[in-house]
PDB file of C-alpha atoms and ligand atoms in Angstrom:
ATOM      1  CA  UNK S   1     115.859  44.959  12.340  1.00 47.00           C
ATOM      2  CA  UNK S   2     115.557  41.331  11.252  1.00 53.00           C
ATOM      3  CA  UNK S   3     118.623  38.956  11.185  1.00 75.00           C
ATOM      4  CA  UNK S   4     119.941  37.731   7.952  1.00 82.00           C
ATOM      5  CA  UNK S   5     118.951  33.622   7.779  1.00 91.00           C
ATOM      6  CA  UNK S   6     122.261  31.652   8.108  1.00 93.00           C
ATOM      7  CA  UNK S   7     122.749  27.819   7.315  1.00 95.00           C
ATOM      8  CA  UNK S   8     125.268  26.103   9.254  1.00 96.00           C
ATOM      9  CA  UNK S   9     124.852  22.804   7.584  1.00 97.00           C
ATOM     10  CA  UNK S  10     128.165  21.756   5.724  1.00 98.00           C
ATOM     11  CA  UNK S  11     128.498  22.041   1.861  1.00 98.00           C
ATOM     12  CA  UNK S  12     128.975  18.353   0.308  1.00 98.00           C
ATOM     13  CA  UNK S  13     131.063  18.020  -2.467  1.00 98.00           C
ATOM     14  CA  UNK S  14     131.833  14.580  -4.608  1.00 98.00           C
ATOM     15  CA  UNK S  15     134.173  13.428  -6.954  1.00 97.00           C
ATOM     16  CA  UNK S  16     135.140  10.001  -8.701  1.00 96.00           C
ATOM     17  CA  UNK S  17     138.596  10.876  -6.763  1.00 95.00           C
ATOM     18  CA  UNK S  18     140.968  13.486  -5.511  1.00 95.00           C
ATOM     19  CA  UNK S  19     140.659  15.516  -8.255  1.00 96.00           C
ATOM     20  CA  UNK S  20     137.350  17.213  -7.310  1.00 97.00           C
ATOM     21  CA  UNK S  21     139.826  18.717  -4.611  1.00 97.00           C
ATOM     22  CA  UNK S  22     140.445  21.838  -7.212  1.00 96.00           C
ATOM     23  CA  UNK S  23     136.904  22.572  -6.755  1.00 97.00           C
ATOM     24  CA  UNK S  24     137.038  22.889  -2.942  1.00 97.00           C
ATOM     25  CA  UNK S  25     140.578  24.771  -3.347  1.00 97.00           C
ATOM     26  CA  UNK S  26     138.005  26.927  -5.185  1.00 97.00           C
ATOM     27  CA  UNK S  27     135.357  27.153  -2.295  1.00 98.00           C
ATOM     28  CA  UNK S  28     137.574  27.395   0.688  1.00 97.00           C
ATOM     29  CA  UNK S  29     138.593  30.832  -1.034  1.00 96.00           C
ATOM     30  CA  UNK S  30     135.414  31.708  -1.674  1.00 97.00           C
ATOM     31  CA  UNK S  31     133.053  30.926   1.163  1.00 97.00           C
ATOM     32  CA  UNK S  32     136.156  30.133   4.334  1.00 96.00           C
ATOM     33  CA  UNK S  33     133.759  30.292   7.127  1.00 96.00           C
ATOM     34  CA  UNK S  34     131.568  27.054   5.616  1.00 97.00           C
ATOM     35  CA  UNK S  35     131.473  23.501   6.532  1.00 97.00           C
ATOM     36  CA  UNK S  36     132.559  21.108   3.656  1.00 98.00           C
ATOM     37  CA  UNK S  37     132.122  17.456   3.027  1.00 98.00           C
ATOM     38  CA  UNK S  38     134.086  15.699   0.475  1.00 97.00           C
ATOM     39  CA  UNK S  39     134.106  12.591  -0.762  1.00 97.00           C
ATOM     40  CA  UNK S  40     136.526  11.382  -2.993  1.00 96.00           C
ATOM     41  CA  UNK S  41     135.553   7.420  -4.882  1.00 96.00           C
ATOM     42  CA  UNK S  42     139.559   6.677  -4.736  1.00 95.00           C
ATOM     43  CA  UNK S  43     138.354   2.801  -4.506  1.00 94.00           C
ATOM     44  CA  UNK S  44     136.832   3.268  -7.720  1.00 95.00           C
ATOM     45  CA  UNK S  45     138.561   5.969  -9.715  1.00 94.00           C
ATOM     46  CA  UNK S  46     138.699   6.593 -12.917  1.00 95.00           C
ATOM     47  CA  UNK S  47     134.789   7.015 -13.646  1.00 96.00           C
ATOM     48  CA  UNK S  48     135.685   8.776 -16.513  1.00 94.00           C
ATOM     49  CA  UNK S  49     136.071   5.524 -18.786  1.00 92.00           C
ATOM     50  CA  UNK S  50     133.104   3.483 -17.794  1.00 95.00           C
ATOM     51  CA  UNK S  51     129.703   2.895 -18.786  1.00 95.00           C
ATOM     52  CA  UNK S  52     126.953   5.102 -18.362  1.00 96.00           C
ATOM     53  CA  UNK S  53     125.140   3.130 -16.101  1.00 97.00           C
ATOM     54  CA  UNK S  54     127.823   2.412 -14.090  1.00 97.00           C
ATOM     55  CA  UNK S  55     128.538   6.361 -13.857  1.00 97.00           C
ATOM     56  CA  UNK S  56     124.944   7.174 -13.189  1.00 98.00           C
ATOM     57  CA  UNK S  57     124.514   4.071 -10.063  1.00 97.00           C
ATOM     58  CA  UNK S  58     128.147   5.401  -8.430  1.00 97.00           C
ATOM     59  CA  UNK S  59     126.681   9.182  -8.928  1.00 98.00           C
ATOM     60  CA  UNK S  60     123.795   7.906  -6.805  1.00 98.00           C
ATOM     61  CA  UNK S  61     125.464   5.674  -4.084  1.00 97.00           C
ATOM     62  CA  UNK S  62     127.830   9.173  -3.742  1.00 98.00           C
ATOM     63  CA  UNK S  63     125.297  12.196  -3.364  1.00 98.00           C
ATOM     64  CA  UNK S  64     123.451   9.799  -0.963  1.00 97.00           C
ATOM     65  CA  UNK S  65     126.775   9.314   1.243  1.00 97.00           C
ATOM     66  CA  UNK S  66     126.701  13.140   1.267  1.00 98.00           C
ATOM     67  CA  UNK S  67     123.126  12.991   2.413  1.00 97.00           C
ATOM     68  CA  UNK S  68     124.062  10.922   5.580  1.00 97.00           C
ATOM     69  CA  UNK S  69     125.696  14.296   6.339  1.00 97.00           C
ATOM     70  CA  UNK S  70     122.862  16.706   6.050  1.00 97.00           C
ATOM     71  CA  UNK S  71     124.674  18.783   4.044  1.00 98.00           C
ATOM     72  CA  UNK S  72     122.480  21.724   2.815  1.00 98.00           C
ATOM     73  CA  UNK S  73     123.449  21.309  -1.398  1.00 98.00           C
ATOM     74  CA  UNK S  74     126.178  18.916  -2.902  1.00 98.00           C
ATOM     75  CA  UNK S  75     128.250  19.840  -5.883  1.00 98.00           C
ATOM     76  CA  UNK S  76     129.019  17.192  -8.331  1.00 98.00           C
ATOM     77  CA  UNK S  77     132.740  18.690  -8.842  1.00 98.00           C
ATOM     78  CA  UNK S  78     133.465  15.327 -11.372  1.00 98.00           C
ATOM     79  CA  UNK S  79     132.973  16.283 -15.160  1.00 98.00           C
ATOM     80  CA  UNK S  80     132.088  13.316 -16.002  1.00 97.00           C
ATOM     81  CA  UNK S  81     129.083  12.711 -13.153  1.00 98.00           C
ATOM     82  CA  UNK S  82     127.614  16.227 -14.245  1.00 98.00           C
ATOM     83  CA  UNK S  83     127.672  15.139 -18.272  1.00 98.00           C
ATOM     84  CA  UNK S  84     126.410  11.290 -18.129  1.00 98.00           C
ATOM     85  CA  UNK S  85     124.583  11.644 -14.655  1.00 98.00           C
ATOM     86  CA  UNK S  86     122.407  14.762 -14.439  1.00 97.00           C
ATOM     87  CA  UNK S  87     119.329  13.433 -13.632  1.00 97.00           C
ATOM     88  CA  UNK S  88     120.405  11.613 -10.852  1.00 98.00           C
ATOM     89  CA  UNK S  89     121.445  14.997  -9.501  1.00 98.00           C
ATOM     90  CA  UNK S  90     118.145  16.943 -10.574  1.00 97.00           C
ATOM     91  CA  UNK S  91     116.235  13.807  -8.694  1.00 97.00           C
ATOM     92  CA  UNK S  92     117.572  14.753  -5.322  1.00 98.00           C
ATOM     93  CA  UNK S  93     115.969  16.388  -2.679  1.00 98.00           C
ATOM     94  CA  UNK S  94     118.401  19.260  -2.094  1.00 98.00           C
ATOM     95  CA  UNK S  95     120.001  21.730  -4.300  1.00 98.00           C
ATOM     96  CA  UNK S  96     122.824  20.590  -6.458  1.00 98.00           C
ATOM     97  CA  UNK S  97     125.649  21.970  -9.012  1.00 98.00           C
ATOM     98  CA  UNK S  98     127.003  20.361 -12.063  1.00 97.00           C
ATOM     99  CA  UNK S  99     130.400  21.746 -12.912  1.00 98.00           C
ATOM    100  CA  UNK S 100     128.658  21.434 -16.866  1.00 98.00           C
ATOM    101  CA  UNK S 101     126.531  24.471 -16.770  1.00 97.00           C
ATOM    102  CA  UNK S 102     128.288  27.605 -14.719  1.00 98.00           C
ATOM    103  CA  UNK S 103     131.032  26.643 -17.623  1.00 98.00           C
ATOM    104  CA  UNK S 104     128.979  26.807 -20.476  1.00 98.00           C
ATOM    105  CA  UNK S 105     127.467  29.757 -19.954  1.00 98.00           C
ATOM    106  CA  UNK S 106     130.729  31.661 -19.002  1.00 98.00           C
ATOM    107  CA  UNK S 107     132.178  30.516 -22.149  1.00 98.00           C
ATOM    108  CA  UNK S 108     129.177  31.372 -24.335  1.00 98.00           C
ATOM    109  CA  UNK S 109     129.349  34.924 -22.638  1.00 98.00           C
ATOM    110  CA  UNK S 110     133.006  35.893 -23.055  1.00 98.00           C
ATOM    111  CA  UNK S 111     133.954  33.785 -26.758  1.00 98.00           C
ATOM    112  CA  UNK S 112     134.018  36.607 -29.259  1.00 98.00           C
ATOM    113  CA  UNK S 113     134.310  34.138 -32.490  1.00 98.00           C
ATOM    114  CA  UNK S 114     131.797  31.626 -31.659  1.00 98.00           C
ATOM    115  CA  UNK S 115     134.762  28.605 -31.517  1.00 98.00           C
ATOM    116  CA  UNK S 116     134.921  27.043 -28.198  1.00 98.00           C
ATOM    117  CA  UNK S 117     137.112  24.327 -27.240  1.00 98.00           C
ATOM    118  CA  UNK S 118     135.717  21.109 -24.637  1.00 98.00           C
ATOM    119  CA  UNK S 119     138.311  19.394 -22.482  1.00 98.00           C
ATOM    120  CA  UNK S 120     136.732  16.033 -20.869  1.00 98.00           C
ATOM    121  CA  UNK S 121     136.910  12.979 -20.109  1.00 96.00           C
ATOM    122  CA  UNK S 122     136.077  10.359 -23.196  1.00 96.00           C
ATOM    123  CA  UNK S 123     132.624   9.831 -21.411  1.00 96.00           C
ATOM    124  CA  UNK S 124     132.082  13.935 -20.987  1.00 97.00           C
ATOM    125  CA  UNK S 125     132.834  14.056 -24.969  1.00 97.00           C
ATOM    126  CA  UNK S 126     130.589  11.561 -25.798  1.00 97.00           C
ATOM    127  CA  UNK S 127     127.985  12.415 -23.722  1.00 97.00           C
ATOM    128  CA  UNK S 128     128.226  15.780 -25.745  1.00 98.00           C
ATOM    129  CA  UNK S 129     126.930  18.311 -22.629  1.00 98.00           C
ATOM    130  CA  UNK S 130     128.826  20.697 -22.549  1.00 98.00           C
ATOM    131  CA  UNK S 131     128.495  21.490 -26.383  1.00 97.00           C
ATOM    132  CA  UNK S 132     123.998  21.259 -25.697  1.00 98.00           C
ATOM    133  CA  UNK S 133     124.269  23.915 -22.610  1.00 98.00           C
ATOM    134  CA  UNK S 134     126.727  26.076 -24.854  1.00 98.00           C
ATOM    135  CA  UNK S 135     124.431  26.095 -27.305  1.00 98.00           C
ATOM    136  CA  UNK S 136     121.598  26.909 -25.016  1.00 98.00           C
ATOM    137  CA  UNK S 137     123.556  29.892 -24.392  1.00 97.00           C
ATOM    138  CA  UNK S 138     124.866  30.420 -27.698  1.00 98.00           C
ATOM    139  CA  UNK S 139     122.898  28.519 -30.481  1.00 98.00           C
ATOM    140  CA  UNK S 140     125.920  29.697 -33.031  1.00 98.00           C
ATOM    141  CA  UNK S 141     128.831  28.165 -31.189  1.00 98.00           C
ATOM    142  CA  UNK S 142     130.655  26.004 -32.799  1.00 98.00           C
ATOM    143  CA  UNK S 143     131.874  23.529 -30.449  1.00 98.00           C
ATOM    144  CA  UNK S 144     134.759  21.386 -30.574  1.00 98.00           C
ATOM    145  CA  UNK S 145     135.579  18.945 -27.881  1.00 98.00           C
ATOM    146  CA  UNK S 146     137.795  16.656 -27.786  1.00 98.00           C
ATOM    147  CA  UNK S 147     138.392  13.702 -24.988  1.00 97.00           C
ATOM    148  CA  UNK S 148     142.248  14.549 -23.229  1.00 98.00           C
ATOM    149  CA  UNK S 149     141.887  10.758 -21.012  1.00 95.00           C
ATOM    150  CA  UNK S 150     145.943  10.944 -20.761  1.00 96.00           C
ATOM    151  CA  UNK S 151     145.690  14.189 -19.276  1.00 97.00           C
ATOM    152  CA  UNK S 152     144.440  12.526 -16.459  1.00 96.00           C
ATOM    153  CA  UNK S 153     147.468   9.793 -14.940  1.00 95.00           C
ATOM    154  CA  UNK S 154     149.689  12.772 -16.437  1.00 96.00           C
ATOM    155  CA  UNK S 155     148.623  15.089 -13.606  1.00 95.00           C
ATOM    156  CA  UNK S 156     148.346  12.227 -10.643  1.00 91.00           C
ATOM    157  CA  UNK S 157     151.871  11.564 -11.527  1.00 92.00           C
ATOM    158  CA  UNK S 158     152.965  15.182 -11.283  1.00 94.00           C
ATOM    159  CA  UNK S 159     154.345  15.270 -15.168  1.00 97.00           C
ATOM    160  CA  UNK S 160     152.166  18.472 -15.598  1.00 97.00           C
ATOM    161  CA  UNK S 161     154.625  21.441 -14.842  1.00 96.00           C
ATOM    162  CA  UNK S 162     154.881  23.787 -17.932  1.00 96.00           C
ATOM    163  CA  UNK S 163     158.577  22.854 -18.684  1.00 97.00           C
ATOM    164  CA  UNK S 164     157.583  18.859 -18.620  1.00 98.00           C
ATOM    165  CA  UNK S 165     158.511  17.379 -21.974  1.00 98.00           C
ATOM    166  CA  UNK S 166     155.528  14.623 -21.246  1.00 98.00           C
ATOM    167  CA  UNK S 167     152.718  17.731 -20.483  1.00 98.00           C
ATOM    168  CA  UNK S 168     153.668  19.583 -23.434  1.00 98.00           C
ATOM    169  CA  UNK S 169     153.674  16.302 -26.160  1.00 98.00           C
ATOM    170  CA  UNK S 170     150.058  15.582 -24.556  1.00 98.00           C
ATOM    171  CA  UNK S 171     148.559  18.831 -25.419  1.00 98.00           C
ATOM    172  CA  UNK S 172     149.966  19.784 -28.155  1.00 98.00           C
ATOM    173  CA  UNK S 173     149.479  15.962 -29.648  1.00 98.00           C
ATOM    174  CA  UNK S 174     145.078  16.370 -28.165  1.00 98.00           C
ATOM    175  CA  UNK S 175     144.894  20.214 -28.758  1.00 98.00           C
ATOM    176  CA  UNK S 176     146.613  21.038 -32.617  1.00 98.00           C
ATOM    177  CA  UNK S 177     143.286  20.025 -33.756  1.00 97.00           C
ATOM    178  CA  UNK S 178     141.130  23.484 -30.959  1.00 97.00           C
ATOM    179  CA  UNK S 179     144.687  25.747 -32.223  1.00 97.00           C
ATOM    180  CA  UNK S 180     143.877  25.022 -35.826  1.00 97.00           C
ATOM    181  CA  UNK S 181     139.925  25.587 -35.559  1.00 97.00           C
ATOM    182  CA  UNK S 182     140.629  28.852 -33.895  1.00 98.00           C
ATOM    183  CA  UNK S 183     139.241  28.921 -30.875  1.00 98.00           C
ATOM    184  CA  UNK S 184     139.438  31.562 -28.537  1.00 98.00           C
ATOM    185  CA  UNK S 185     137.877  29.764 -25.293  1.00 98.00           C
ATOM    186  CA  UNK S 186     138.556  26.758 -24.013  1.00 98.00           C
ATOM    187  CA  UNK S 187     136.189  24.514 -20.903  1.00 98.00           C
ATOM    188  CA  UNK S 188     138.571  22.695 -18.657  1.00 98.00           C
ATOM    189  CA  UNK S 189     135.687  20.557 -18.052  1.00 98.00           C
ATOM    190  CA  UNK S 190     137.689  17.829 -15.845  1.00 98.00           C
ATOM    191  CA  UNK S 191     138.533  17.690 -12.327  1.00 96.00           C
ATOM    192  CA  UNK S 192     142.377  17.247 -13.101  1.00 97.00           C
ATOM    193  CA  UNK S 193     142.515  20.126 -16.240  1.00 98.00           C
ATOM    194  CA  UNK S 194     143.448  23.233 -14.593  1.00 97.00           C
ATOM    195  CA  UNK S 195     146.544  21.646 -13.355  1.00 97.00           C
ATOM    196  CA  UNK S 196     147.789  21.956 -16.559  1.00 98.00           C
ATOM    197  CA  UNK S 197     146.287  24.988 -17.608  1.00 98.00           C
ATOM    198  CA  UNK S 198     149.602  26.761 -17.974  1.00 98.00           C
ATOM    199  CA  UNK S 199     150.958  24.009 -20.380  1.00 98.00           C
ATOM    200  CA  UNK S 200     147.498  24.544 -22.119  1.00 98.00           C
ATOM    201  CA  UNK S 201     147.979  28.246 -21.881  1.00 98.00           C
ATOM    202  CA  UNK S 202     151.712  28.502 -23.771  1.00 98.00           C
ATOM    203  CA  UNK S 203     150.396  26.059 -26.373  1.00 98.00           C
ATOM    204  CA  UNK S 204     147.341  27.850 -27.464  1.00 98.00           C
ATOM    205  CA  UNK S 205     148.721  31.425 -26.677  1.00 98.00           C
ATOM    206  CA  UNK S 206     147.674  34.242 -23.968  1.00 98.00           C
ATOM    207  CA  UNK S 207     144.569  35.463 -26.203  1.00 97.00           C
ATOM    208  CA  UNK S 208     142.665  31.871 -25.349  1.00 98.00           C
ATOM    209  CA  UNK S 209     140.461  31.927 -22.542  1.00 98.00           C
ATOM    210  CA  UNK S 210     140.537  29.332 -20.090  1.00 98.00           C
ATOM    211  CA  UNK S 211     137.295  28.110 -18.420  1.00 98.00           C
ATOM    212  CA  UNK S 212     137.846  26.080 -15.244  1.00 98.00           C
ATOM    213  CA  UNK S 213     134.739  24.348 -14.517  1.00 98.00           C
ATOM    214  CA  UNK S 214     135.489  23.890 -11.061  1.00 97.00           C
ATOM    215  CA  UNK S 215     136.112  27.373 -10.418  1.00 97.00           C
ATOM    216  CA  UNK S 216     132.850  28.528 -11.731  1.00 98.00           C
ATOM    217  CA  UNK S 217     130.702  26.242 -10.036  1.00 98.00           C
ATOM    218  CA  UNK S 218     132.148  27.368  -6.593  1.00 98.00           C
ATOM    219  CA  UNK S 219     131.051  30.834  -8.060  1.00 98.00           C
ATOM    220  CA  UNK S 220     127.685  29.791  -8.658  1.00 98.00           C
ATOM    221  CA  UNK S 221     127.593  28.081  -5.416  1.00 98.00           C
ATOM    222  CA  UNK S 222     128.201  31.014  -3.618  1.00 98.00           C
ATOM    223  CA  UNK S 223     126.054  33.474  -5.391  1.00 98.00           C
ATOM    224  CA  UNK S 224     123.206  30.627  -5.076  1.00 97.00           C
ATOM    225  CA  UNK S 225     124.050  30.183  -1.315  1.00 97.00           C
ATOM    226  CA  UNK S 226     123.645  34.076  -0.654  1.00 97.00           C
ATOM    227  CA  UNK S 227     120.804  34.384  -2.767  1.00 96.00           C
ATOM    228  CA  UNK S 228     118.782  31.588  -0.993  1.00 96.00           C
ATOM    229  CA  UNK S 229     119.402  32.350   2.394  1.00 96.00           C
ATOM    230  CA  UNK S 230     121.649  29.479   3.098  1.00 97.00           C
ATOM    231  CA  UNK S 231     125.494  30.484   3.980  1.00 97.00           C
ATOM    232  CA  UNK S 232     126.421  29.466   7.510  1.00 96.00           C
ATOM    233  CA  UNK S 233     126.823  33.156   8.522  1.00 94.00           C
ATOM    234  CA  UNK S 234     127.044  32.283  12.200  1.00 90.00           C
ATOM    235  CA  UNK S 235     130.400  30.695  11.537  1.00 89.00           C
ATOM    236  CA  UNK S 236     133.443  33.929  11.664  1.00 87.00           C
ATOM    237  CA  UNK S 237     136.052  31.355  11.861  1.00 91.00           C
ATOM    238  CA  UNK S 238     137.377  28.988   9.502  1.00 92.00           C
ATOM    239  CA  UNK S 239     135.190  26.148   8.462  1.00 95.00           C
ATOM    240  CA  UNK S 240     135.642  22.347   9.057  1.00 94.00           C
ATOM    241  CA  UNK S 241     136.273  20.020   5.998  1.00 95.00           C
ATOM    242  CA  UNK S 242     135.680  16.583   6.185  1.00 95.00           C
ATOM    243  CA  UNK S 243     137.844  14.698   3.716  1.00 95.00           C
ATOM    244  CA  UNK S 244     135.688  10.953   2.928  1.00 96.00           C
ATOM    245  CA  UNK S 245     137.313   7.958   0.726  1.00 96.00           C
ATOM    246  CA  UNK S 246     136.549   4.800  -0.479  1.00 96.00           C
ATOM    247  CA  UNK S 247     140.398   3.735  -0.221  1.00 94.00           C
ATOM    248  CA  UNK S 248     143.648   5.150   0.934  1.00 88.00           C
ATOM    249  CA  UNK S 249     145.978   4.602  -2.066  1.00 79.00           C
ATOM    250  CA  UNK S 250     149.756   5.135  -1.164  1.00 82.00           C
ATOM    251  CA  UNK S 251     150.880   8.904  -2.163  1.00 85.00           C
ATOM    252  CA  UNK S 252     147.372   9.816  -0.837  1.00 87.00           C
ATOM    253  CA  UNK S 253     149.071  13.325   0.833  1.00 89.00           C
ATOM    254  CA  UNK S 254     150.788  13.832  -2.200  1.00 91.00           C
ATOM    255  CA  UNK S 255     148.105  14.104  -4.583  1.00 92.00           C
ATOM    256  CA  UNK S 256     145.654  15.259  -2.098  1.00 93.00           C
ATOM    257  CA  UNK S 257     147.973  18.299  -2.119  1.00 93.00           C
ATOM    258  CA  UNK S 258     148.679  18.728  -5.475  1.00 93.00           C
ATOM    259  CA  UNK S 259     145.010  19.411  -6.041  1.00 96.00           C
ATOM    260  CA  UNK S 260     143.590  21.104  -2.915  1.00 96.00           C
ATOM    261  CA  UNK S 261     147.165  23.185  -2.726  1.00 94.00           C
ATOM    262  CA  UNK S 262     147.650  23.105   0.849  1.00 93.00           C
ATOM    263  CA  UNK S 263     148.480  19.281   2.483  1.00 92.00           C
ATOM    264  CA  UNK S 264     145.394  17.550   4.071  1.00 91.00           C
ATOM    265  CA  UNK S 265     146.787  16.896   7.578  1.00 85.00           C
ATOM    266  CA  UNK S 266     143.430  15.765   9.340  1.00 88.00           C
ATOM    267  CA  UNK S 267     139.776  14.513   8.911  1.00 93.00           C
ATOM    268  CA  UNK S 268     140.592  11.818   6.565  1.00 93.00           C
ATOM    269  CA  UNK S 269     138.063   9.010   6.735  1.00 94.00           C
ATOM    270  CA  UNK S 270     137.968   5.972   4.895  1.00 94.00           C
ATOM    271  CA  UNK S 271     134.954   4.331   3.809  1.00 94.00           C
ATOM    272  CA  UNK S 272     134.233   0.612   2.767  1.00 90.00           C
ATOM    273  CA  UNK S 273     132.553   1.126  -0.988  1.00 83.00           C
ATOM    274  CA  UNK S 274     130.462  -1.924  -0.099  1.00 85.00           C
ATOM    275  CA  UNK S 275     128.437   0.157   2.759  1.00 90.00           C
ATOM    276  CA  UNK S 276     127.582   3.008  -0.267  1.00 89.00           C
TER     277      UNK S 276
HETATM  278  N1  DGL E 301     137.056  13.359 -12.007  1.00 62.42           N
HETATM  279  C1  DGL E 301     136.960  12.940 -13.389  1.00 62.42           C
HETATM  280  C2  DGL E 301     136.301  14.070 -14.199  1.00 62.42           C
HETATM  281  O1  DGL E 301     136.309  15.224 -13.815  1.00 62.42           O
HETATM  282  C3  DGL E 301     138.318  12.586 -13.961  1.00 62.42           C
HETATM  283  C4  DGL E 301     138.878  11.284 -13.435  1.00 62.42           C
HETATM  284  C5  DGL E 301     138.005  10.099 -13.784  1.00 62.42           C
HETATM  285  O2  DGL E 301     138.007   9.666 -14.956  1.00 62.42           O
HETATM  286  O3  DGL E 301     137.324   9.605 -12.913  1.00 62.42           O
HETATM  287  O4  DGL E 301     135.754  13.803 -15.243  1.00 62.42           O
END
């Protein structure tokens, strides 16, 4: 009987900061017995209001940190790398997820009127990709996504609890515009977005679904691990995660925590930005 191939090489997942953490929350429940690499670009968070070539040179300096690790396929778990950068990705020698398209094409399956909602960052909404791979799915769709940047410091500063007079002023101020076009499914397509998914989820009611991007690129990752030979079967214990940033900022536990959901007690390396 031949042995089932097994890849012990760690999974390498970036972000422009902590926030990519929901996505490994995501694949530590998935896949527990791999090896992860993350690496957070705290020195230089927020990407998600800069230029494109700016986005696209950071994208590259991170996926080839990851690549000093060997890791066997990186996911880009930042919504706004996988909209304005996903060439660079598609250029590298190794598999690699964008959070952009395991989204789409959920959403495009399970909308029943056609209207689906984008969450982003301003440079995910402008680069429009999540409404071009929804409609590669869907050519009907009518897409309407709007650019939530507040969202972001709203979360970091733990104002995002469903009761929070400052979460529920944001959405319902960004999202009156998805309630009154209707739509019945909704892309979290930002690293920080399914924090406040419940906030999002009272406003718009219980019949919207909620895509989190993160979540369904861990899915993909998984099914595309198994499918290429390429999970670490070897491994029947927990796996190791390596936590990598380009700075330290003070409440680093805190938010670390508040997106992976358990606290990050070990393997916390900094990195100078000028060696990337
Ligand atoms: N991680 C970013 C994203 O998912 C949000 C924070 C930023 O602007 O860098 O788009």
């Amino acid at each position: 009987m031949s042995e089932k191939p097994s890849d012990s090489r760690p999974i390498g997942v970036f972000d422009s900061g902590l926030g990519g953490l929901t996505t490994v929350r995501q694949l530590l429940r998935r896949l527990p017995h791999e090896h992860i690499v993350y690496f957070g670009d705290t020195g230089r968070v927020p990407y998600g209001t800069r230029g494109e070539d700016v986005i696209r040179r950071y994208a590259a300096q991170d996926c080839a940190f990851l690549m000093q690790h060997d890791v066997k396929i990186i996911i880009a778990a930042c919504g706004t790398v996988s909209s304005v950068a996903p060439n660079v990705l598609k250029e590298l020698p190794l598999p690699t997820i964008s959070v952009v398209n395991p989204a789409s094409r959920v959403a495009a399956s399970v909308t029943k009127n056609g209207i689906i909602g984008v969450l982003g960052t301003a440079a995910t909404v402008k680069s429009g990709s999540y409404a071009k791979a929804v409609k590669a799915a869907k050519p009907d769709a009518k897409i309407h996504a709007i650019a939530c940047p507040m969202f972001v410091p709203i979360v970091e500063n733990g104002w995002n609890g469903v009761k929070d007079e400052v979460a529920k002023l944001a959405v319902e101020r960004y999202l009156q515009p998805l309630k009154d076009a209707g739509a019945d499914t909704v892309i979290l397509g930002c690293t920080h977005f399914p924090l406040l998914a419940p906030v999002i989820q009272n406003f718009l009611g219980d019949d919207v679904i909620l895509v989190d991007a993160g979540e369904e690129a861990a899915r993909v990752c998984q099914v595309q691990l198994a499918e290429t030979g390429m999970l670490n079967r070897e491994n029947e214990g927990e796996g190791d995660v390596n936590f990598y940033v380009s700075d330290q900022p003070s409440g680093f536990s805190t938010l670390a925590e508040r997106f992976l959901g358990v606290p990050v007690k070990k393997n916390v390396h900094v990195v100078d930005p000028g060696t990337l």
